[in-house]
PDB file of C-alpha atoms in Angstrom:
ATOM      1  CA  MET H  93     -17.945  63.106   0.016  1.00 49.00           C
ATOM      2  CA  LYS H  94     -18.461  59.476   0.997  1.00 52.00           C
ATOM      3  CA  ARG H  95     -21.283  59.127  -1.521  1.00 55.00           C
ATOM      4  CA  GLY H  96     -19.035  60.466  -4.282  1.00 45.00           C
ATOM      5  CA  LEU H  97     -16.229  58.069  -3.380  1.00 48.00           C
ATOM      6  CA  TYR H  98     -18.683  55.165  -3.347  1.00 48.00           C
ATOM      7  CA  ILE H  99     -19.971  56.083  -6.814  1.00 43.00           C
ATOM      8  CA  LEU H 100     -16.379  56.371  -8.084  1.00 39.00           C
ATOM      9  CA  LEU H 101     -15.479  52.906  -6.770  1.00 44.00           C
ATOM     10  CA  ILE H 102     -18.609  51.399  -8.337  1.00 43.00           C
ATOM     11  CA  SER H 103     -17.781  53.072 -11.636  1.00 41.00           C
ATOM     12  CA  ILE H 104     -14.217  51.738 -11.589  1.00 44.00           C
ATOM     13  CA  LEU H 105     -15.496  48.245 -10.790  1.00 46.00           C
ATOM     14  CA  PHE H 106     -18.048  48.437 -13.608  1.00 44.00           C
ATOM     15  CA  ILE H 107     -15.443  49.615 -16.101  1.00 42.00           C
ATOM     16  CA  SER H 108     -13.059  46.890 -14.923  1.00 55.00           C
ATOM     17  CA  CYS H 109     -15.719  44.209 -15.348  1.00 57.00           C
ATOM     18  CA  SER H 110     -16.640  45.634 -18.724  1.00 74.00           C
ATOM     19  CA  ASP H 111     -12.986  45.535 -19.864  1.00 82.00           C
ATOM     20  CA  PHE H 112     -12.667  41.949 -18.660  1.00 84.00           C
ATOM     21  CA  GLN H 113     -15.782  40.832 -20.560  1.00 84.00           C
ATOM     22  CA  LYS H 114     -14.592  42.570 -23.726  1.00 85.00           C
ATOM     23  CA  THR H 115     -11.173  40.945 -23.474  1.00 83.00           C
ATOM     24  CA  LEU H 116     -12.696  37.563 -22.681  1.00 79.00           C
ATOM     25  CA  LYS H 117     -14.805  37.711 -25.857  1.00 79.00           C
ATOM     26  CA  SER H 118     -12.133  39.173 -28.091  1.00 77.00           C
ATOM     27  CA  GLU H 119      -9.775  37.345 -30.424  1.00 79.00           C
ATOM     28  CA  ASP H 120      -6.771  39.377 -29.298  1.00 81.00           C
ATOM     29  CA  ILE H 121      -4.485  36.783 -27.690  1.00 88.00           C
ATOM     30  CA  SER H 122      -1.908  39.392 -26.712  1.00 88.00           C
ATOM     31  CA  ALA H 123      -4.524  41.448 -24.857  1.00 89.00           C
ATOM     32  CA  LYS H 124      -5.729  38.344 -23.059  1.00 90.00           C
ATOM     33  CA  TYR H 125      -2.157  37.480 -22.073  1.00 91.00           C
ATOM     34  CA  THR H 126      -1.603  40.955 -20.646  1.00 93.00           C
ATOM     35  CA  MET H 127      -4.876  41.036 -18.750  1.00 92.00           C
ATOM     36  CA  ALA H 128      -4.472  37.471 -17.449  1.00 92.00           C
ATOM     37  CA  THR H 129      -1.093  38.309 -15.922  1.00 92.00           C
ATOM     38  CA  GLU H 130      -2.348  41.624 -14.541  1.00 92.00           C
ATOM     39  CA  LEU H 131      -5.356  39.931 -12.947  1.00 94.00           C
ATOM     40  CA  PHE H 132      -3.056  37.295 -11.470  1.00 94.00           C
ATOM     41  CA  GLU H 133      -0.879  39.994  -9.899  1.00 94.00           C
ATOM     42  CA  ALA H 134      -4.060  41.618  -8.555  1.00 93.00           C
ATOM     43  CA  GLU H 135      -5.066  38.232  -7.038  1.00 94.00           C
ATOM     44  CA  LYS H 136      -8.171  38.008  -9.213  1.00 93.00           C
ATOM     45  CA  TRP H 137      -7.666  34.280  -9.522  1.00 95.00           C
ATOM     46  CA  SER H 138     -10.965  33.291 -11.102  1.00 95.00           C
ATOM     47  CA  LYS H 139     -10.848  35.883 -13.867  1.00 94.00           C
ATOM     48  CA  SER H 140      -7.191  35.226 -14.580  1.00 95.00           C
ATOM     49  CA  TYR H 141      -7.912  31.493 -14.754  1.00 96.00           C
ATOM     50  CA  ARG H 142     -10.689  31.991 -17.319  1.00 94.00           C
ATOM     51  CA  LEU H 143      -8.399  33.959 -19.613  1.00 95.00           C
ATOM     52  CA  LEU H 144      -5.526  31.526 -19.153  1.00 95.00           C
ATOM     53  CA  GLU H 145      -7.833  28.649 -20.069  1.00 94.00           C
ATOM     54  CA  GLN H 146      -8.489  30.360 -23.381  1.00 93.00           C
ATOM     55  CA  ILE H 147      -4.941  31.273 -24.341  1.00 93.00           C
ATOM     56  CA  LEU H 148      -2.844  28.357 -23.076  1.00 93.00           C
ATOM     57  CA  PRO H 149      -3.440  26.208 -26.197  1.00 92.00           C
ATOM     58  CA  LYS H 150      -2.377  29.158 -28.357  1.00 91.00           C
ATOM     59  CA  TYR H 151       0.991  29.440 -26.619  1.00 91.00           C
ATOM     60  CA  ARG H 152       1.983  25.772 -26.630  1.00 89.00           C
ATOM     61  CA  GLY H 153       5.565  25.392 -27.751  1.00 88.00           C
ATOM     62  CA  LYS H 154       6.265  29.097 -27.280  1.00 91.00           C
ATOM     63  CA  PRO H 155       8.512  30.708 -24.636  1.00 90.00           C
ATOM     64  CA  GLN H 156       5.499  32.138 -22.753  1.00 92.00           C
ATOM     65  CA  ALA H 157       3.945  28.703 -22.262  1.00 95.00           C
ATOM     66  CA  GLU H 158       6.013  27.838 -19.178  1.00 96.00           C
ATOM     67  CA  LYS H 159       4.937  30.960 -17.288  1.00 96.00           C
ATOM     68  CA  LEU H 160       1.296  30.630 -18.339  1.00 96.00           C
ATOM     69  CA  THR H 161       1.150  26.948 -17.371  1.00 96.00           C
ATOM     70  CA  PHE H 162       2.443  27.757 -13.897  1.00 97.00           C
ATOM     71  CA  LEU H 163       0.053  30.699 -13.444  1.00 97.00           C
ATOM     72  CA  HIS H 164      -2.825  28.515 -14.594  1.00 97.00           C
ATOM     73  CA  ALA H 165      -2.028  25.889 -11.960  1.00 97.00           C
ATOM     74  CA  MET H 166      -1.495  28.538  -9.292  1.00 98.00           C
ATOM     75  CA  CYS H 167      -4.874  30.140  -9.991  1.00 97.00           C
ATOM     76  CA  SER H 168      -6.687  26.845  -9.356  1.00 97.00           C
ATOM     77  CA  TYR H 169      -4.601  26.376  -6.191  1.00 97.00           C
ATOM     78  CA  LYS H 170      -5.496  29.843  -4.931  1.00 97.00           C
ATOM     79  CA  MET H 171      -9.161  29.130  -5.677  1.00 97.00           C
ATOM     80  CA  LYS H 172      -8.795  26.030  -3.456  1.00 96.00           C
ATOM     81  CA  ASP H 173      -9.651  23.667  -6.294  1.00 96.00           C
ATOM     82  CA  TYR H 174      -6.967  21.288  -5.103  1.00 97.00           C
ATOM     83  CA  TYR H 175      -7.795  18.259  -7.255  1.00 96.00           C
ATOM     84  CA  ILE H 176      -7.436  20.400 -10.365  1.00 96.00           C
ATOM     85  CA  SER H 177      -4.404  22.332  -9.116  1.00 97.00           C
ATOM     86  CA  SER H 178      -2.498  19.130  -8.277  1.00 97.00           C
ATOM     87  CA  TYR H 179      -3.239  17.823 -11.750  1.00 96.00           C
ATOM     88  CA  HIS H 180      -1.982  21.044 -13.348  1.00 97.00           C
ATOM     89  CA  PHE H 181       1.140  21.272 -11.166  1.00 97.00           C
ATOM     90  CA  ASP H 182       1.998  17.646 -11.926  1.00 96.00           C
ATOM     91  CA  LYS H 183       1.579  18.445 -15.603  1.00 96.00           C
ATOM     92  CA  PHE H 184       3.875  21.461 -15.237  1.00 97.00           C
ATOM     93  CA  VAL H 185       6.588  19.316 -13.587  1.00 97.00           C
ATOM     94  CA  GLY H 186       6.339  16.824 -16.434  1.00 96.00           C
ATOM     95  CA  LEU H 187       6.528  19.499 -19.128  1.00 95.00           C
ATOM     96  CA  TYR H 188       9.226  21.680 -17.545  1.00 96.00           C
ATOM     97  CA  PRO H 189      11.518  19.522 -15.384  1.00 95.00           C
ATOM     98  CA  GLN H 190      14.335  22.103 -15.710  1.00 95.00           C
ATOM     99  CA  SER H 191      12.190  25.085 -14.753  1.00 96.00           C
ATOM    100  CA  GLU H 192      13.169  27.204 -11.758  1.00 96.00           C
ATOM    101  CA  LYS H 193       9.533  26.796 -10.693  1.00 97.00           C
ATOM    102  CA  MET H 194       9.634  22.995 -10.887  1.00 97.00           C
ATOM    103  CA  GLU H 195      10.379  22.396  -7.188  1.00 97.00           C
ATOM    104  CA  GLU H 196       7.634  24.773  -6.059  1.00 98.00           C
ATOM    105  CA  ALA H 197       5.188  23.174  -8.466  1.00 98.00           C
ATOM    106  CA  ALA H 198       6.044  19.676  -7.220  1.00 97.00           C
ATOM    107  CA  PHE H 199       5.549  20.751  -3.616  1.00 98.00           C
ATOM    108  CA  LEU H 200       2.227  22.483  -4.305  1.00 98.00           C
ATOM    109  CA  ALA H 201       1.023  19.439  -6.236  1.00 97.00           C
ATOM    110  CA  ALA H 202       1.698  17.289  -3.165  1.00 97.00           C
ATOM    111  CA  LYS H 203       0.201  19.915  -0.873  1.00 97.00           C
ATOM    112  CA  GLY H 204      -2.998  19.848  -2.904  1.00 97.00           C
ATOM    113  CA  TYR H 205      -3.354  16.169  -2.007  1.00 96.00           C
ATOM    114  CA  TYR H 206      -2.831  17.131   1.639  1.00 97.00           C
ATOM    115  CA  TYR H 207      -5.695  19.618   1.525  1.00 96.00           C
ATOM    116  CA  ASN H 208      -7.975  16.932   0.113  1.00 95.00           C
ATOM    117  CA  SER H 209      -7.311  14.621   3.063  1.00 95.00           C
ATOM    118  CA  PRO H 210     -10.564  14.237   5.068  1.00 94.00           C
ATOM    119  CA  VAL H 211     -11.052  14.241   8.842  1.00 93.00           C
ATOM    120  CA  TYR H 212      -9.724  11.092  10.521  1.00 92.00           C
ATOM    121  CA  SER H 213     -13.180   9.598  11.092  1.00 90.00           C
ATOM    122  CA  LYS H 214     -13.801   9.229   7.342  1.00 93.00           C
ATOM    123  CA  GLU H 215     -12.314   6.822   4.803  1.00 91.00           C
ATOM    124  CA  GLN H 216      -8.619   7.663   4.431  1.00 93.00           C
ATOM    125  CA  LYS H 217      -7.664   6.856   0.828  1.00 94.00           C
ATOM    126  CA  GLU H 218      -6.883  10.527   0.109  1.00 95.00           C
ATOM    127  CA  THR H 219      -4.702  10.663   3.229  1.00 96.00           C
ATOM    128  CA  VAL H 220      -2.657   7.658   2.094  1.00 96.00           C
ATOM    129  CA  ASP H 221      -2.318   9.221  -1.370  1.00 96.00           C
ATOM    130  CA  ALA H 222      -1.206  12.515   0.191  1.00 96.00           C
ATOM    131  CA  ILE H 223       1.459  10.815   2.319  1.00 97.00           C
ATOM    132  CA  GLU H 224       2.804   8.934  -0.694  1.00 97.00           C
ATOM    133  CA  LYS H 225       2.840  12.088  -2.813  1.00 97.00           C
ATOM    134  CA  MET H 226       4.571  14.197  -0.156  1.00 97.00           C
ATOM    135  CA  GLN H 227       7.104  11.439   0.593  1.00 97.00           C
ATOM    136  CA  LEU H 228       7.964  11.255  -3.098  1.00 97.00           C
ATOM    137  CA  PHE H 229       8.592  15.001  -3.027  1.00 97.00           C
ATOM    138  CA  VAL H 230      10.868  14.683   0.028  1.00 97.00           C
ATOM    139  CA  ASN H 231      12.797  11.833  -1.575  1.00 97.00           C
ATOM    140  CA  ALA H 232      13.248  13.768  -4.810  1.00 96.00           C
ATOM    141  CA  HIS H 233      14.157  17.075  -3.120  1.00 96.00           C
ATOM    142  CA  PRO H 234      16.076  16.297   0.097  1.00 95.00           C
ATOM    143  CA  GLU H 235      17.599  19.793   0.167  1.00 95.00           C
ATOM    144  CA  SER H 236      14.379  21.640  -0.630  1.00 97.00           C
ATOM    145  CA  GLN H 237      13.410  24.888   1.065  1.00 97.00           C
ATOM    146  CA  TYR H 238      10.021  23.217   1.590  1.00 97.00           C
ATOM    147  CA  LEU H 239      11.497  20.184   3.362  1.00 97.00           C
ATOM    148  CA  GLU H 240      10.544  21.219   6.910  1.00 97.00           C
ATOM    149  CA  GLU H 241       6.948  21.924   5.937  1.00 98.00           C
ATOM    150  CA  ALA H 242       6.748  18.714   3.895  1.00 98.00           C
ATOM    151  CA  ASN H 243       7.939  16.591   6.839  1.00 97.00           C
ATOM    152  CA  ALA H 244       5.488  18.334   9.158  1.00 98.00           C
ATOM    153  CA  ILE H 245       2.664  17.535   6.748  1.00 97.00           C
ATOM    154  CA  ILE H 246       3.698  13.870   6.549  1.00 97.00           C
ATOM    155  CA  LYS H 247       3.757  13.690  10.351  1.00 96.00           C
ATOM    156  CA  GLU H 248       0.301  15.263  10.581  1.00 96.00           C
ATOM    157  CA  LEU H 249      -1.131  12.867   7.999  1.00 96.00           C
ATOM    158  CA  ASP H 250       0.492   9.853   9.673  1.00 96.00           C
ATOM    159  CA  PHE H 251      -1.162  10.855  12.945  1.00 96.00           C
ATOM    160  CA  LYS H 252      -4.530  11.020  11.180  1.00 96.00           C
ATOM    161  CA  LEU H 253      -4.171   7.369  10.113  1.00 96.00           C
ATOM    162  CA  GLU H 254      -2.961   6.493  13.606  1.00 96.00           C
ATOM    163  CA  LYS H 255      -5.910   8.270  15.218  1.00 96.00           C
ATOM    164  CA  LYS H 256      -8.417   6.462  13.000  1.00 95.00           C
ATOM    165  CA  ALA H 257      -6.928   3.029  13.785  1.00 95.00           C
ATOM    166  CA  PHE H 258      -6.827   3.859  17.502  1.00 96.00           C
ATOM    167  CA  GLU H 259     -10.452   5.003  17.600  1.00 95.00           C
ATOM    168  CA  ILE H 260     -11.620   1.866  15.777  1.00 94.00           C
ATOM    169  CA  ALA H 261      -9.891  -0.328  18.363  1.00 95.00           C
ATOM    170  CA  LYS H 262     -11.255   1.771  21.205  1.00 94.00           C
ATOM    171  CA  GLN H 263     -14.774   1.593  19.797  1.00 95.00           C
ATOM    172  CA  TYR H 264     -14.679  -2.205  20.039  1.00 96.00           C
ATOM    173  CA  ASP H 265     -13.827  -1.762  23.715  1.00 92.00           C
ATOM    174  CA  ILE H 266     -16.775   0.616  24.188  1.00 93.00           C
ATOM    175  CA  ILE H 267     -19.258  -1.817  22.627  1.00 95.00           C
ATOM    176  CA  ARG H 268     -17.753  -4.642  24.741  1.00 94.00           C
ATOM    177  CA  ASP H 269     -16.366  -6.656  21.850  1.00 96.00           C
ATOM    178  CA  TYR H 270     -13.211  -7.219  23.863  1.00 96.00           C
ATOM    179  CA  LYS H 271     -11.657  -9.866  21.644  1.00 96.00           C
ATOM    180  CA  ALA H 272     -11.932  -7.578  18.619  1.00 97.00           C
ATOM    181  CA  SER H 273     -10.569  -4.687  20.681  1.00 96.00           C
ATOM    182  CA  ILE H 274      -7.480  -6.659  21.767  1.00 97.00           C
ATOM    183  CA  LYS H 275      -6.842  -7.778  18.201  1.00 97.00           C
ATOM    184  CA  SER H 276      -7.262  -4.236  16.870  1.00 97.00           C
ATOM    185  CA  PHE H 277      -4.900  -2.760  19.471  1.00 97.00           C
ATOM    186  CA  ASN H 278      -2.342  -5.464  18.696  1.00 97.00           C
ATOM    187  CA  ASN H 279      -2.593  -4.573  15.005  1.00 97.00           C
ATOM    188  CA  PHE H 280      -2.322  -0.888  15.887  1.00 96.00           C
ATOM    189  CA  LEU H 281       0.869  -1.419  17.911  1.00 96.00           C
ATOM    190  CA  PHE H 282       2.359  -3.461  15.069  1.00 96.00           C
ATOM    191  CA  ASP H 283       1.366  -1.011  12.317  1.00 95.00           C
ATOM    192  CA  PHE H 284       2.387   2.120  14.249  1.00 94.00           C
ATOM    193  CA  PRO H 285       5.478   1.161  16.300  1.00 91.00           C
ATOM    194  CA  GLY H 286       6.352   4.790  17.018  1.00 90.00           C
ATOM    195  CA  ALA H 287       2.772   5.916  17.547  1.00 92.00           C
ATOM    196  CA  THR H 288       1.964   9.038  19.525  1.00 94.00           C
ATOM    197  CA  LEU H 289      -0.942   7.100  21.045  1.00 96.00           C
ATOM    198  CA  ARG H 290       1.131   3.998  21.871  1.00 97.00           C
ATOM    199  CA  LYS H 291       0.810   4.452  25.647  1.00 97.00           C
ATOM    200  CA  GLU H 292      -2.980   4.799  25.453  1.00 97.00           C
ATOM    201  CA  ALA H 293      -3.200   1.837  23.086  1.00 97.00           C
ATOM    202  CA  MET H 294      -1.262  -0.410  25.480  1.00 97.00           C
ATOM    203  CA  PHE H 295      -3.440   0.688  28.385  1.00 97.00           C
ATOM    204  CA  TYR H 296      -6.722   0.088  26.553  1.00 97.00           C
ATOM    205  CA  ARG H 297      -5.464  -3.263  25.267  1.00 97.00           C
ATOM    206  CA  PHE H 298      -4.897  -4.282  28.882  1.00 97.00           C
ATOM    207  CA  ASP H 299      -8.287  -2.851  29.872  1.00 97.00           C
ATOM    208  CA  ALA H 300     -10.006  -4.901  27.139  1.00 97.00           C
ATOM    209  CA  ALA H 301      -8.103  -8.037  28.199  1.00 97.00           C
ATOM    210  CA  TYR H 302      -9.115  -7.418  31.810  1.00 97.00           C
ATOM    211  CA  ASN H 303     -12.797  -7.182  30.894  1.00 96.00           C
ATOM    212  CA  LEU H 304     -12.572 -10.234  28.651  1.00 96.00           C
ATOM    213  CA  ALA H 305     -10.997 -12.269  31.457  1.00 95.00           C
ATOM    214  CA  ILE H 306     -13.332 -11.124  34.230  1.00 94.00           C
ATOM    215  CA  ASN H 307     -16.437 -11.793  32.147  1.00 92.00           C
ATOM    216  CA  SER H 308     -15.312 -15.182  30.834  1.00 91.00           C
ATOM    217  CA  VAL H 309     -16.772 -18.545  31.755  1.00 89.00           C
ATOM    218  CA  ASN H 310     -14.681 -20.402  34.334  1.00 85.00           C
ATOM    219  CA  TYR H 311     -12.832 -22.764  32.010  1.00 85.00           C
ATOM    220  CA  LEU H 312     -11.489 -19.803  29.967  1.00 91.00           C
ATOM    221  CA  LYS H 313     -10.656 -17.496  32.866  1.00 91.00           C
ATOM    222  CA  LYS H 314      -7.231 -18.854  33.808  1.00 92.00           C
ATOM    223  CA  GLU H 315      -5.735 -18.440  30.351  1.00 94.00           C
ATOM    224  CA  ARG H 316      -7.321 -15.036  29.803  1.00 95.00           C
ATOM    225  CA  ILE H 317      -6.226 -13.702  33.182  1.00 96.00           C
ATOM    226  CA  GLU H 318      -2.658 -14.744  32.404  1.00 95.00           C
ATOM    227  CA  GLN H 319      -2.874 -12.980  29.033  1.00 96.00           C
ATOM    228  CA  ALA H 320      -4.265  -9.830  30.659  1.00 97.00           C
ATOM    229  CA  LEU H 321      -1.514  -9.843  33.294  1.00 97.00           C
ATOM    230  CA  GLY H 322       1.032 -10.152  30.507  1.00 97.00           C
ATOM    231  CA  TYR H 323      -0.409  -7.037  28.862  1.00 97.00           C
ATOM    232  CA  PHE H 324      -0.212  -5.245  32.224  1.00 97.00           C
ATOM    233  CA  GLU H 325       3.453  -6.090  32.618  1.00 97.00           C
ATOM    234  CA  ALA H 326       4.176  -4.909  29.069  1.00 97.00           C
ATOM    235  CA  PHE H 327       2.429  -1.610  29.799  1.00 97.00           C
ATOM    236  CA  LYS H 328       4.203  -1.142  33.144  1.00 97.00           C
ATOM    237  CA  LYS H 329       7.598  -1.884  31.618  1.00 97.00           C
ATOM    238  CA  ALA H 330       7.043   0.551  28.748  1.00 96.00           C
ATOM    239  CA  TYR H 331       5.515   3.332  30.872  1.00 97.00           C
ATOM    240  CA  PRO H 332       6.581   2.938  34.523  1.00 96.00           C
ATOM    241  CA  ASN H 333       5.764   6.575  35.299  1.00 96.00           C
ATOM    242  CA  SER H 334       2.491   6.833  33.408  1.00 96.00           C
ATOM    243  CA  GLU H 335      -0.467   8.596  34.976  1.00 96.00           C
ATOM    244  CA  LEU H 336      -2.507   5.584  33.814  1.00 97.00           C
ATOM    245  CA  LEU H 337      -0.444   3.109  35.821  1.00 96.00           C
ATOM    246  CA  GLY H 338      -2.519   3.633  38.974  1.00 96.00           C
ATOM    247  CA  ASP H 339      -5.752   2.635  37.224  1.00 96.00           C
ATOM    248  CA  ALA H 340      -3.991  -0.273  35.548  1.00 97.00           C
ATOM    249  CA  THR H 341      -2.615  -1.498  38.881  1.00 97.00           C
ATOM    250  CA  VAL H 342      -6.113  -1.536  40.415  1.00 97.00           C
ATOM    251  CA  LEU H 343      -7.313  -3.767  37.574  1.00 97.00           C
ATOM    252  CA  LYS H 344      -4.220  -5.954  37.859  1.00 96.00           C
ATOM    253  CA  GLU H 345      -4.887  -6.549  41.586  1.00 96.00           C
ATOM    254  CA  LYS H 346      -8.466  -7.565  40.797  1.00 95.00           C
ATOM    255  CA  LEU H 347      -7.166 -10.049  38.247  1.00 95.00           C
ATOM    256  CA  GLU H 348      -4.748 -11.533  40.790  1.00 94.00           C
ATOM    257  CA  GLU H 349      -7.585 -11.852  43.307  1.00 93.00           C
ATOM    258  CA  GLU H 350      -9.694 -13.630  40.709  1.00 91.00           C
ATOM    259  CA  GLN H 351      -6.715 -15.847  39.910  1.00 88.00           C
ATOM    260  CA  LYS H 352      -6.494 -16.868  43.593  1.00 87.00           C
ATOM    261  CA  ASN H 353     -10.201 -17.658  43.657  1.00 84.00           C
ATOM    262  CA  ILE H 354      -9.793 -20.011  40.706  1.00 78.00           C
ATOM    263  CA  VAL H 355      -6.965 -21.844  42.486  1.00 63.00           C
ATOM    264  CA  ASN H 356      -8.953 -22.083  45.747  1.00 64.00           C
ATOM    265  CA  THR H 357     -12.018 -23.362  43.893  1.00 60.00           C
ATOM    266  CA  LYS H 358      -9.972 -26.154  42.345  1.00 58.00           C
ATOM    267  CA  SER H 359      -8.466 -27.033  45.725  1.00 51.00           C
TER     268      SER H 359
END
């Protein structure tokens, strides 16, 4: 019984593949149109795409062109070829600005850029492009059904840029380039005023300033201790209940002790 069912399924698959190859090689545009749409409905994206590639030029300027252009873009999207799908969806929006599918196409074009955004540790040009593209969609479609998802994507991408900038600044701290770390955290706090990692950035900026001050030659210590204490006060004021405040306070007390030693040495 099972063997017979298996043979039947293989036979159906073979016949289906055979029909597809015949249609692919034929000159019958109508047959290709029918099979392309049927394959799309069956979620056979690759096969549908191949047929659509062949017949789209034949339908330019005809009523069917709008549907075929959208299906063509959707096939590449479903195949996760996001560079190509974004290109095709953008083209669809340009060709059919009054289409009922225009808003969906514009959103999926922007979403394709989102999928091409790399992990935060890599170069982030695609992430910046994706944010710009999605923000343009939000601005153009403020009442869109996709608005909530679009804003969530923008927030996620913004955090990726934030995370990269934060990790760069923190890395300077790890390799003991404290001046570069302080500068990077200052830039981070300026560039990302509402950052999720703002608390951590302010703490590590103080930590870097502490290490810079403690390890400085005597004639630079006074100024650098004062700067570090200023960063401590800024952190404490912003996050008076932070779990990091205890560690920061220990470092602050060491700075004040060092400050007293400098005064006593001069006396």
